[in-house]
Amino acid sequence: MGTTTASRTDLTKILREAIVSGEYAPNQRLIEADLSATYGASRAAVRTALLELAAEGIVDRLPNRGSRVRAIPLPEAIEILEVRISLEGLCAAKAAENITDAEITEFTQLRADILAAAQSDLFEYSRLNQLLDRRIREIANHPTAVAILERLRAQGVRHQFRLAFYPGRAAVSAPEHAAIIDAITSRDPVRAEAETRTHLASVIQALRTIG
């Protein structure tokens, strides 16, 4: 949690990431005074950040009742994933083009950690998946795609958290993540994009199945 004054832009990003990481649950009230104290920001900055998150579809602003984390219905979450497929694929391709030797070493270790966690620690597995997604976006170095993806991910992340802990799902998704890493570390942008699309299509199908 931050203790120094955050700018409006920083605060919007901080709150978005807090919602993505599960610090705030769907339908949880977001009280301006509490957020102001937690993040060392003015009430005006908090209010502006909440308005921006409401415009992104992440927060609901309720007349005379303040704000709360928006609960995204499953059909909308699936639509978000359908939009994300192209952007995630683009970022994977760019990451394959940009990845350095040091980052290949990092991804090789991350691959091993993901496969191990999938068998024994689903909380760690979920965390590592988020780390992989973030590192792909960072290495891709495509600010426009990343800015859109950050907003879309925040809207649909709850359903993916639920899916990550669904019995047997990790055994399916871990090899898919490994295939994405293999393509990126091979510096093969076409395969990296294809593996990413395959994985997200699998996520969509699984969400439709479990409802």
PDB file of C-alpha atoms in Angstrom:
ATOM      1  CA  MET A   1       0.000   0.000   0.000  1.00  0.00           C
ATOM      2  CA  GLY A   2       1.296   3.492  -0.777  1.00  0.00           C
ATOM      3  CA  THR A   3       1.926   5.993   1.959  1.00  0.00           C
ATOM      4  CA  THR A   4       3.086   8.980  -0.096  1.00  0.00           C
ATOM      5  CA  THR A   5       0.938  11.276  -2.178  1.00  0.00           C
ATOM      6  CA  ALA A   6       0.103   9.680  -5.524  1.00  0.00           C
ATOM      7  CA  SER A   7      -0.640  11.599  -8.697  1.00  0.00           C
ATOM      8  CA  ARG A   8      -4.033  11.129 -10.289  1.00  0.00           C
ATOM      9  CA  THR A   9      -2.595   8.950 -13.063  1.00  0.00           C
ATOM     10  CA  ASP A  10      -0.608   6.835 -10.612  1.00  0.00           C
ATOM     11  CA  LEU A  11      -3.604   6.441  -8.324  1.00  0.00           C
ATOM     12  CA  THR A  12      -5.814   5.227 -11.159  1.00  0.00           C
ATOM     13  CA  LYS A  13      -3.185   2.628 -12.064  1.00  0.00           C
ATOM     14  CA  ILE A  14      -2.677   1.615  -8.412  1.00  0.00           C
ATOM     15  CA  LEU A  15      -6.403   1.122  -7.837  1.00  0.00           C
ATOM     16  CA  ARG A  16      -6.788  -0.782 -11.102  1.00  0.00           C
ATOM     17  CA  GLU A  17      -3.989  -3.173 -10.113  1.00  0.00           C
ATOM     18  CA  ALA A  18      -5.444  -3.572  -6.615  1.00  0.00           C
ATOM     19  CA  ILE A  19      -8.748  -4.649  -8.143  1.00  0.00           C
ATOM     20  CA  VAL A  20      -6.974  -7.017 -10.560  1.00  0.00           C
ATOM     21  CA  SER A  21      -4.939  -8.601  -7.746  1.00  0.00           C
ATOM     22  CA  GLY A  22      -8.041  -9.220  -5.641  1.00  0.00           C
ATOM     23  CA  GLU A  23      -7.474  -6.662  -2.894  1.00  0.00           C
ATOM     24  CA  TYR A  24     -10.993  -5.419  -3.572  1.00  0.00           C
ATOM     25  CA  ALA A  25     -13.754  -7.921  -4.300  1.00  0.00           C
ATOM     26  CA  PRO A  26     -16.687  -7.583  -6.744  1.00  0.00           C
ATOM     27  CA  ASN A  27     -19.424  -5.358  -5.316  1.00  0.00           C
ATOM     28  CA  GLN A  28     -17.106  -4.159  -2.522  1.00  0.00           C
ATOM     29  CA  ARG A  29     -17.642  -0.501  -1.660  1.00  0.00           C
ATOM     30  CA  LEU A  30     -14.741   1.845  -2.371  1.00  0.00           C
ATOM     31  CA  ILE A  31     -14.923   4.541   0.286  1.00  0.00           C
ATOM     32  CA  GLU A  32     -13.159   7.735  -0.699  1.00  0.00           C
ATOM     33  CA  ALA A  33     -11.986   8.600   2.808  1.00  0.00           C
ATOM     34  CA  ASP A  34     -10.475   5.136   3.311  1.00  0.00           C
ATOM     35  CA  LEU A  35      -8.744   5.171  -0.074  1.00  0.00           C
ATOM     36  CA  SER A  36      -7.406   8.651   0.605  1.00  0.00           C
ATOM     37  CA  ALA A  37      -5.834   7.471   3.870  1.00  0.00           C
ATOM     38  CA  THR A  38      -4.541   4.215   2.392  1.00  0.00           C
ATOM     39  CA  TYR A  39      -2.826   5.731  -0.619  1.00  0.00           C
ATOM     40  CA  GLY A  40      -1.867   9.136   0.747  1.00  0.00           C
ATOM     41  CA  ALA A  41      -3.951  10.933  -1.862  1.00  0.00           C
ATOM     42  CA  SER A  42      -6.420  13.794  -1.644  1.00  0.00           C
ATOM     43  CA  ARG A  43     -10.144  13.083  -1.688  1.00  0.00           C
ATOM     44  CA  ALA A  44     -10.321  14.959  -5.011  1.00  0.00           C
ATOM     45  CA  ALA A  45      -7.627  12.706  -6.537  1.00  0.00           C
ATOM     46  CA  VAL A  46      -9.430   9.597  -5.273  1.00  0.00           C
ATOM     47  CA  ARG A  47     -12.732  10.797  -6.687  1.00  0.00           C
ATOM     48  CA  THR A  48     -11.156  11.515 -10.070  1.00  0.00           C
ATOM     49  CA  ALA A  49      -9.457   8.099 -10.153  1.00  0.00           C
ATOM     50  CA  LEU A  50     -12.762   6.383  -9.352  1.00  0.00           C
ATOM     51  CA  LEU A  51     -14.472   8.311 -12.136  1.00  0.00           C
ATOM     52  CA  GLU A  52     -11.792   7.183 -14.580  1.00  0.00           C
ATOM     53  CA  LEU A  53     -12.167   3.571 -13.464  1.00  0.00           C
ATOM     54  CA  ALA A  54     -15.928   3.889 -13.841  1.00  0.00           C
ATOM     55  CA  ALA A  55     -15.386   5.083 -17.416  1.00  0.00           C
ATOM     56  CA  GLU A  56     -13.274   1.942 -17.980  1.00  0.00           C
ATOM     57  CA  GLY A  57     -16.101  -0.269 -16.719  1.00  0.00           C
ATOM     58  CA  ILE A  58     -14.171  -1.446 -13.656  1.00  0.00           C
ATOM     59  CA  VAL A  59     -16.046   0.552 -11.006  1.00  0.00           C
ATOM     60  CA  ASP A  60     -19.738   1.347 -10.591  1.00  0.00           C
ATOM     61  CA  ARG A  61     -20.654   4.854  -9.413  1.00  0.00           C
ATOM     62  CA  LEU A  62     -23.930   4.705  -7.497  1.00  0.00           C
ATOM     63  CA  PRO A  63     -26.027   7.866  -6.997  1.00  0.00           C
ATOM     64  CA  ASN A  64     -25.733   8.995  -3.362  1.00  0.00           C
ATOM     65  CA  ARG A  65     -24.013   5.708  -2.459  1.00  0.00           C
ATOM     66  CA  GLY A  66     -20.456   6.199  -3.670  1.00  0.00           C
ATOM     67  CA  SER A  67     -18.516   3.594  -5.647  1.00  0.00           C
ATOM     68  CA  ARG A  68     -18.081  -0.162  -5.687  1.00  0.00           C
ATOM     69  CA  VAL A  69     -16.094  -2.695  -7.671  1.00  0.00           C
ATOM     70  CA  ARG A  70     -18.132  -3.715 -10.692  1.00  0.00           C
ATOM     71  CA  ALA A  71     -19.117  -7.386 -10.892  1.00  0.00           C
ATOM     72  CA  ILE A  72     -18.642  -8.412 -14.531  1.00  0.00           C
ATOM     73  CA  PRO A  73     -21.189 -10.983 -15.804  1.00  0.00           C
ATOM     74  CA  LEU A  74     -19.792 -14.065 -17.530  1.00  0.00           C
ATOM     75  CA  PRO A  75     -21.059 -13.253 -21.066  1.00  0.00           C
ATOM     76  CA  GLU A  76     -19.305  -9.886 -20.891  1.00  0.00           C
ATOM     77  CA  ALA A  77     -16.123 -11.510 -19.554  1.00  0.00           C
ATOM     78  CA  ILE A  78     -16.121 -13.813 -22.577  1.00  0.00           C
ATOM     79  CA  GLU A  79     -16.575 -10.855 -24.941  1.00  0.00           C
ATOM     80  CA  ILE A  80     -13.604  -9.153 -23.257  1.00  0.00           C
ATOM     81  CA  LEU A  81     -11.463 -12.240 -23.815  1.00  0.00           C
ATOM     82  CA  GLU A  82     -12.506 -12.326 -27.470  1.00  0.00           C
ATOM     83  CA  VAL A  83     -11.244  -8.763 -27.834  1.00  0.00           C
ATOM     84  CA  ARG A  84      -8.071  -9.543 -25.895  1.00  0.00           C
ATOM     85  CA  ILE A  85      -7.063 -12.408 -28.202  1.00  0.00           C
ATOM     86  CA  SER A  86      -5.705 -10.102 -30.902  1.00  0.00           C
ATOM     87  CA  LEU A  87      -3.955  -7.749 -28.489  1.00  0.00           C
ATOM     88  CA  GLU A  88      -2.408 -10.508 -26.386  1.00  0.00           C
ATOM     89  CA  GLY A  89      -1.247 -12.232 -29.553  1.00  0.00           C
ATOM     90  CA  LEU A  90       0.323  -8.996 -30.771  1.00  0.00           C
ATOM     91  CA  CYS A  91       2.177  -8.519 -27.498  1.00  0.00           C
ATOM     92  CA  ALA A  92       3.468 -12.101 -27.547  1.00  0.00           C
ATOM     93  CA  ALA A  93       4.751 -11.612 -31.090  1.00  0.00           C
ATOM     94  CA  LYS A  94       6.457  -8.346 -30.144  1.00  0.00           C
ATOM     95  CA  ALA A  95       7.971  -9.987 -27.059  1.00  0.00           C
ATOM     96  CA  ALA A  96       9.405 -12.742 -29.261  1.00  0.00           C
ATOM     97  CA  GLU A  97      11.008 -10.068 -31.432  1.00  0.00           C
ATOM     98  CA  ASN A  98      12.381  -8.045 -28.517  1.00  0.00           C
ATOM     99  CA  ILE A  99      13.411 -10.616 -25.919  1.00  0.00           C
ATOM    100  CA  THR A 100      17.043 -10.476 -24.744  1.00  0.00           C
ATOM    101  CA  ASP A 101      19.301 -13.338 -23.752  1.00  0.00           C
ATOM    102  CA  ALA A 102      18.878 -12.415 -20.074  1.00  0.00           C
ATOM    103  CA  GLU A 103      15.099 -12.413 -20.444  1.00  0.00           C
ATOM    104  CA  ILE A 104      15.236 -15.818 -22.144  1.00  0.00           C
ATOM    105  CA  THR A 105      16.987 -17.136 -19.035  1.00  0.00           C
ATOM    106  CA  GLU A 106      14.292 -15.506 -16.872  1.00  0.00           C
ATOM    107  CA  PHE A 107      11.479 -17.022 -18.948  1.00  0.00           C
ATOM    108  CA  THR A 108      13.090 -20.457 -18.921  1.00  0.00           C
ATOM    109  CA  GLN A 109      13.029 -20.425 -15.115  1.00  0.00           C
ATOM    110  CA  LEU A 110       9.495 -19.034 -15.095  1.00  0.00           C
ATOM    111  CA  ARG A 111       8.419 -21.906 -17.344  1.00  0.00           C
ATOM    112  CA  ALA A 112       9.754 -24.447 -14.860  1.00  0.00           C
ATOM    113  CA  ASP A 113       8.133 -22.633 -11.937  1.00  0.00           C
ATOM    114  CA  ILE A 114       4.735 -22.513 -13.666  1.00  0.00           C
ATOM    115  CA  LEU A 115       4.752 -26.220 -14.466  1.00  0.00           C
ATOM    116  CA  ALA A 116       5.772 -27.090 -10.896  1.00  0.00           C
ATOM    117  CA  ALA A 117       3.208 -24.805  -9.256  1.00  0.00           C
ATOM    118  CA  ALA A 118       0.425 -26.197 -11.451  1.00  0.00           C
ATOM    119  CA  GLN A 119       0.879 -29.529  -9.714  1.00  0.00           C
ATOM    120  CA  SER A 120       1.136 -28.379  -6.109  1.00  0.00           C
ATOM    121  CA  ASP A 121       0.212 -24.740  -5.407  1.00  0.00           C
ATOM    122  CA  LEU A 122      -2.615 -23.117  -7.349  1.00  0.00           C
ATOM    123  CA  PHE A 123      -2.240 -19.782  -5.563  1.00  0.00           C
ATOM    124  CA  GLU A 124       1.389 -19.615  -6.665  1.00  0.00           C
ATOM    125  CA  TYR A 125       0.382 -20.850 -10.106  1.00  0.00           C
ATOM    126  CA  SER A 126      -2.109 -17.983 -10.453  1.00  0.00           C
ATOM    127  CA  ARG A 127       0.522 -15.480  -9.303  1.00  0.00           C
ATOM    128  CA  LEU A 128       3.082 -16.791 -11.786  1.00  0.00           C
ATOM    129  CA  ASN A 129       0.573 -16.607 -14.620  1.00  0.00           C
ATOM    130  CA  GLN A 130      -0.023 -12.952 -13.810  1.00  0.00           C
ATOM    131  CA  LEU A 131       3.738 -12.406 -13.707  1.00  0.00           C
ATOM    132  CA  LEU A 132       4.136 -14.035 -17.118  1.00  0.00           C
ATOM    133  CA  ASP A 133       1.379 -11.877 -18.599  1.00  0.00           C
ATOM    134  CA  ARG A 134       2.961  -8.743 -17.174  1.00  0.00           C
ATOM    135  CA  ARG A 135       6.480  -9.585 -18.361  1.00  0.00           C
ATOM    136  CA  ILE A 136       5.221 -10.335 -21.880  1.00  0.00           C
ATOM    137  CA  ARG A 137       3.551  -6.924 -21.989  1.00  0.00           C
ATOM    138  CA  GLU A 138       6.682  -5.219 -20.663  1.00  0.00           C
ATOM    139  CA  ILE A 139       9.013  -6.922 -23.141  1.00  0.00           C
ATOM    140  CA  ALA A 140       6.580  -6.290 -26.002  1.00  0.00           C
ATOM    141  CA  ASN A 141       7.106  -2.549 -25.477  1.00  0.00           C
ATOM    142  CA  HIS A 142       3.856  -1.650 -27.245  1.00  0.00           C
ATOM    143  CA  PRO A 143       2.294   1.104 -25.087  1.00  0.00           C
ATOM    144  CA  THR A 144      -0.955   1.362 -27.056  1.00  0.00           C
ATOM    145  CA  ALA A 145      -1.770  -2.340 -26.862  1.00  0.00           C
ATOM    146  CA  VAL A 146      -0.676  -2.531 -23.236  1.00  0.00           C
ATOM    147  CA  ALA A 147      -2.846   0.427 -22.182  1.00  0.00           C
ATOM    148  CA  ILE A 148      -5.936  -1.199 -23.696  1.00  0.00           C
ATOM    149  CA  LEU A 149      -5.094  -4.616 -22.271  1.00  0.00           C
ATOM    150  CA  GLU A 150      -4.663  -3.291 -18.736  1.00  0.00           C
ATOM    151  CA  ARG A 151      -8.213  -1.962 -18.820  1.00  0.00           C
ATOM    152  CA  LEU A 152      -9.664  -5.114 -20.342  1.00  0.00           C
ATOM    153  CA  ARG A 153      -7.821  -7.436 -17.946  1.00  0.00           C
ATOM    154  CA  ALA A 154      -9.132  -5.538 -14.934  1.00  0.00           C
ATOM    155  CA  GLN A 155     -12.697  -6.102 -16.106  1.00  0.00           C
ATOM    156  CA  GLY A 156     -12.444  -9.838 -16.698  1.00  0.00           C
ATOM    157  CA  VAL A 157      -9.875 -11.003 -14.171  1.00  0.00           C
ATOM    158  CA  ARG A 158     -12.373 -12.363 -11.616  1.00  0.00           C
ATOM    159  CA  HIS A 159     -13.614 -15.081 -13.913  1.00  0.00           C
ATOM    160  CA  GLN A 160     -10.059 -16.088 -14.799  1.00  0.00           C
ATOM    161  CA  PHE A 161      -9.171 -16.342 -11.095  1.00  0.00           C
ATOM    162  CA  ARG A 162     -12.162 -18.632 -10.666  1.00  0.00           C
ATOM    163  CA  LEU A 163     -11.095 -20.691 -13.657  1.00  0.00           C
ATOM    164  CA  ALA A 164      -7.509 -21.019 -12.397  1.00  0.00           C
ATOM    165  CA  PHE A 165      -8.771 -22.910  -9.334  1.00  0.00           C
ATOM    166  CA  TYR A 166     -11.270 -25.081 -11.198  1.00  0.00           C
ATOM    167  CA  PRO A 167     -10.391 -28.791 -10.768  1.00  0.00           C
ATOM    168  CA  GLY A 168      -8.150 -30.020 -13.566  1.00  0.00           C
ATOM    169  CA  ARG A 169      -7.825 -26.654 -15.299  1.00  0.00           C
ATOM    170  CA  ALA A 170      -4.166 -26.090 -14.361  1.00  0.00           C
ATOM    171  CA  ALA A 171      -3.220 -29.373 -16.038  1.00  0.00           C
ATOM    172  CA  VAL A 172      -4.593 -27.934 -19.288  1.00  0.00           C
ATOM    173  CA  SER A 173      -3.427 -24.339 -19.030  1.00  0.00           C
ATOM    174  CA  ALA A 174       0.124 -24.936 -17.724  1.00  0.00           C
ATOM    175  CA  PRO A 175       1.297 -26.656 -20.932  1.00  0.00           C
ATOM    176  CA  GLU A 176      -0.358 -23.850 -22.919  1.00  0.00           C
ATOM    177  CA  HIS A 177       1.661 -21.270 -20.981  1.00  0.00           C
ATOM    178  CA  ALA A 178       4.782 -23.352 -21.508  1.00  0.00           C
ATOM    179  CA  ALA A 179       4.123 -23.389 -25.264  1.00  0.00           C
ATOM    180  CA  ILE A 180       3.823 -19.594 -25.299  1.00  0.00           C
ATOM    181  CA  ILE A 181       7.113 -19.278 -23.415  1.00  0.00           C
ATOM    182  CA  ASP A 182       8.817 -21.732 -25.783  1.00  0.00           C
ATOM    183  CA  ALA A 183       7.738 -19.695 -28.798  1.00  0.00           C
ATOM    184  CA  ILE A 184       8.839 -16.399 -27.266  1.00  0.00           C
ATOM    185  CA  THR A 185      12.215 -17.724 -26.111  1.00  0.00           C
ATOM    186  CA  SER A 186      12.720 -19.217 -29.594  1.00  0.00           C
ATOM    187  CA  ARG A 187      12.215 -15.681 -30.934  1.00  0.00           C
ATOM    188  CA  ASP A 188       9.397 -16.952 -33.164  1.00  0.00           C
ATOM    189  CA  PRO A 189       6.752 -14.192 -33.315  1.00  0.00           C
ATOM    190  CA  VAL A 190       4.350 -16.117 -35.568  1.00  0.00           C
ATOM    191  CA  ARG A 191       4.275 -19.112 -33.245  1.00  0.00           C
ATOM    192  CA  ALA A 192       4.129 -16.892 -30.151  1.00  0.00           C
ATOM    193  CA  GLU A 193       0.997 -15.203 -31.468  1.00  0.00           C
ATOM    194  CA  ALA A 194      -0.562 -18.516 -32.500  1.00  0.00           C
ATOM    195  CA  GLU A 195       0.088 -20.163 -29.118  1.00  0.00           C
ATOM    196  CA  THR A 196      -1.371 -17.163 -27.325  1.00  0.00           C
ATOM    197  CA  ARG A 197      -4.508 -17.268 -29.447  1.00  0.00           C
ATOM    198  CA  THR A 198      -4.829 -21.010 -28.801  1.00  0.00           C
ATOM    199  CA  HIS A 199      -4.525 -20.486 -25.057  1.00  0.00           C
ATOM    200  CA  LEU A 200      -7.118 -17.712 -24.868  1.00  0.00           C
ATOM    201  CA  ALA A 201      -9.514 -19.675 -27.050  1.00  0.00           C
ATOM    202  CA  SER A 202      -9.112 -22.506 -24.545  1.00  0.00           C
ATOM    203  CA  VAL A 203      -9.874 -20.117 -21.694  1.00  0.00           C
ATOM    204  CA  ILE A 204     -13.046 -18.941 -23.428  1.00  0.00           C
ATOM    205  CA  GLN A 205     -14.194 -22.515 -24.026  1.00  0.00           C
ATOM    206  CA  ALA A 206     -13.508 -23.466 -20.413  1.00  0.00           C
ATOM    207  CA  LEU A 207     -15.465 -20.477 -19.093  1.00  0.00           C
ATOM    208  CA  ARG A 208     -18.414 -21.400 -21.291  1.00  0.00           C
ATOM    209  CA  THR A 209     -18.250 -24.966 -20.018  1.00  0.00           C
ATOM    210  CA  ILE A 210     -18.144 -24.208 -16.306  1.00  0.00           C
ATOM    211  CA  GLY A 211     -20.584 -21.304 -16.623  1.00  0.00           C
TER     212      GLY A 211
END
